[in-house]
């Protein structure tokens, strides 16, 4: 997941394309603000509608779950 901090476009690179992968973006209070399905090994998510601040992400598929923090400029 890069770049971090991010201006508007967040890139997500996976080792390989895995079916049924999704990303959830949550604000600092834990509210879901964005959810998208990912289809390729490299995806771009538009965060331009989000306010500046700290957000958390969850990447999920049928094999694994990964989470982290991103900063929106």
Short mmCIF file of C-alpha atoms in Angstrom, two decimals:
data_model
loop_
_atom_site.label_atom_id
_atom_site.label_comp_id
_atom_site.label_asym_id
_atom_site.label_seq_id
_atom_site.Cartn_x
_atom_site.Cartn_y
_atom_site.Cartn_z
CA UNK A 1 0.00 0.00 0.00
CA UNK A 2 1.71 3.20 -1.16
CA UNK A 3 2.38 6.10 -1.10
CA UNK A 4 1.98 6.90 2.55
CA UNK A 5 1.20 9.72 3.20
CA UNK A 6 -1.14 9.87 0.20
CA UNK A 7 -2.54 12.87 -1.69
CA UNK A 8 -5.44 11.44 -3.72
CA UNK A 9 -4.49 8.09 -5.29
CA UNK A 10 -3.58 5.09 -3.16
CA UNK A 11 -1.82 2.20 -4.90
CA UNK A 12 -2.21 -1.38 -3.73
CA UNK A 13 0.22 -3.96 -5.05
CA UNK A 14 -0.32 -7.62 -4.32
CA UNK A 15 2.07 -10.46 -5.04
CA UNK A 16 -0.48 -12.00 -7.35
CA UNK A 17 -4.07 -11.49 -8.35
CA UNK A 18 -6.22 -13.23 -5.75
CA UNK A 19 -9.94 -13.59 -6.24
CA UNK A 20 -12.37 -11.95 -3.83
CA UNK A 21 -9.93 -9.41 -2.40
CA UNK A 22 -11.42 -6.22 -0.98
CA UNK A 23 -10.17 -3.16 0.85
CA UNK A 24 -12.02 -1.28 3.54
CA UNK A 25 -10.97 2.23 4.57
CA UNK A 26 -12.05 3.32 8.05
CA UNK A 27 -11.74 6.72 9.70
CA UNK A 28 -10.09 7.26 13.08
CA UNK A 29 -13.35 6.49 14.91
CA UNK A 30 -13.72 3.16 13.10
CA UNK A 31 -16.48 4.16 10.67
CA UNK A 32 -16.33 2.59 7.22
CA UNK A 33 -15.77 5.40 4.69
CA UNK A 34 -14.86 3.39 1.57
CA UNK A 35 -14.95 -0.22 0.41
CA UNK A 36 -13.76 -1.52 -2.96
CA UNK A 37 -13.19 -4.87 -4.60
CA UNK A 38 -9.70 -5.39 -6.01
CA UNK A 39 -9.28 -7.37 -9.21
CA UNK A 40 -5.66 -7.06 -10.26
CA UNK A 41 -2.19 -7.35 -8.76
CA UNK A 42 -1.92 -3.51 -8.93
CA UNK A 43 -4.94 -1.37 -8.05
CA UNK A 44 -5.44 2.37 -7.61
CA UNK A 45 -8.03 3.69 -5.16
CA UNK A 46 -9.23 7.30 -5.39
CA UNK A 47 -9.19 8.93 -1.94
CA UNK A 48 -9.74 12.49 -3.19
CA UNK A 49 -13.16 12.76 -1.50
CA UNK A 50 -11.73 11.98 1.95
CA UNK A 51 -10.65 14.75 4.29
CA UNK A 52 -7.05 15.02 5.45
CA UNK A 53 -6.32 12.80 8.42
CA UNK A 54 -5.44 9.32 9.62
CA UNK A 55 -7.28 6.31 8.22
CA UNK A 56 -7.00 2.57 8.68
CA UNK A 57 -7.31 -0.09 6.01
CA UNK A 58 -8.22 -3.77 5.98
CA UNK A 59 -7.28 -5.92 3.00
CA UNK A 60 -9.22 -9.18 2.97
CA UNK A 61 -9.53 -12.26 0.86
CA UNK A 62 -10.27 -15.92 1.43
CA UNK A 63 -6.64 -16.60 2.43
CA UNK A 64 -5.53 -13.67 4.57
CA UNK A 65 -6.38 -10.42 6.30
CA UNK A 66 -3.95 -7.49 6.44
CA UNK A 67 -4.44 -4.12 8.09
CA UNK A 68 -2.50 -0.90 8.47
CA UNK A 69 -2.62 2.86 8.76
CA UNK A 70 -2.47 5.55 6.07
CA UNK A 71 -2.27 9.32 6.30
CA UNK A 72 -4.27 11.44 3.82
CA UNK A 73 -2.67 14.83 3.13
#
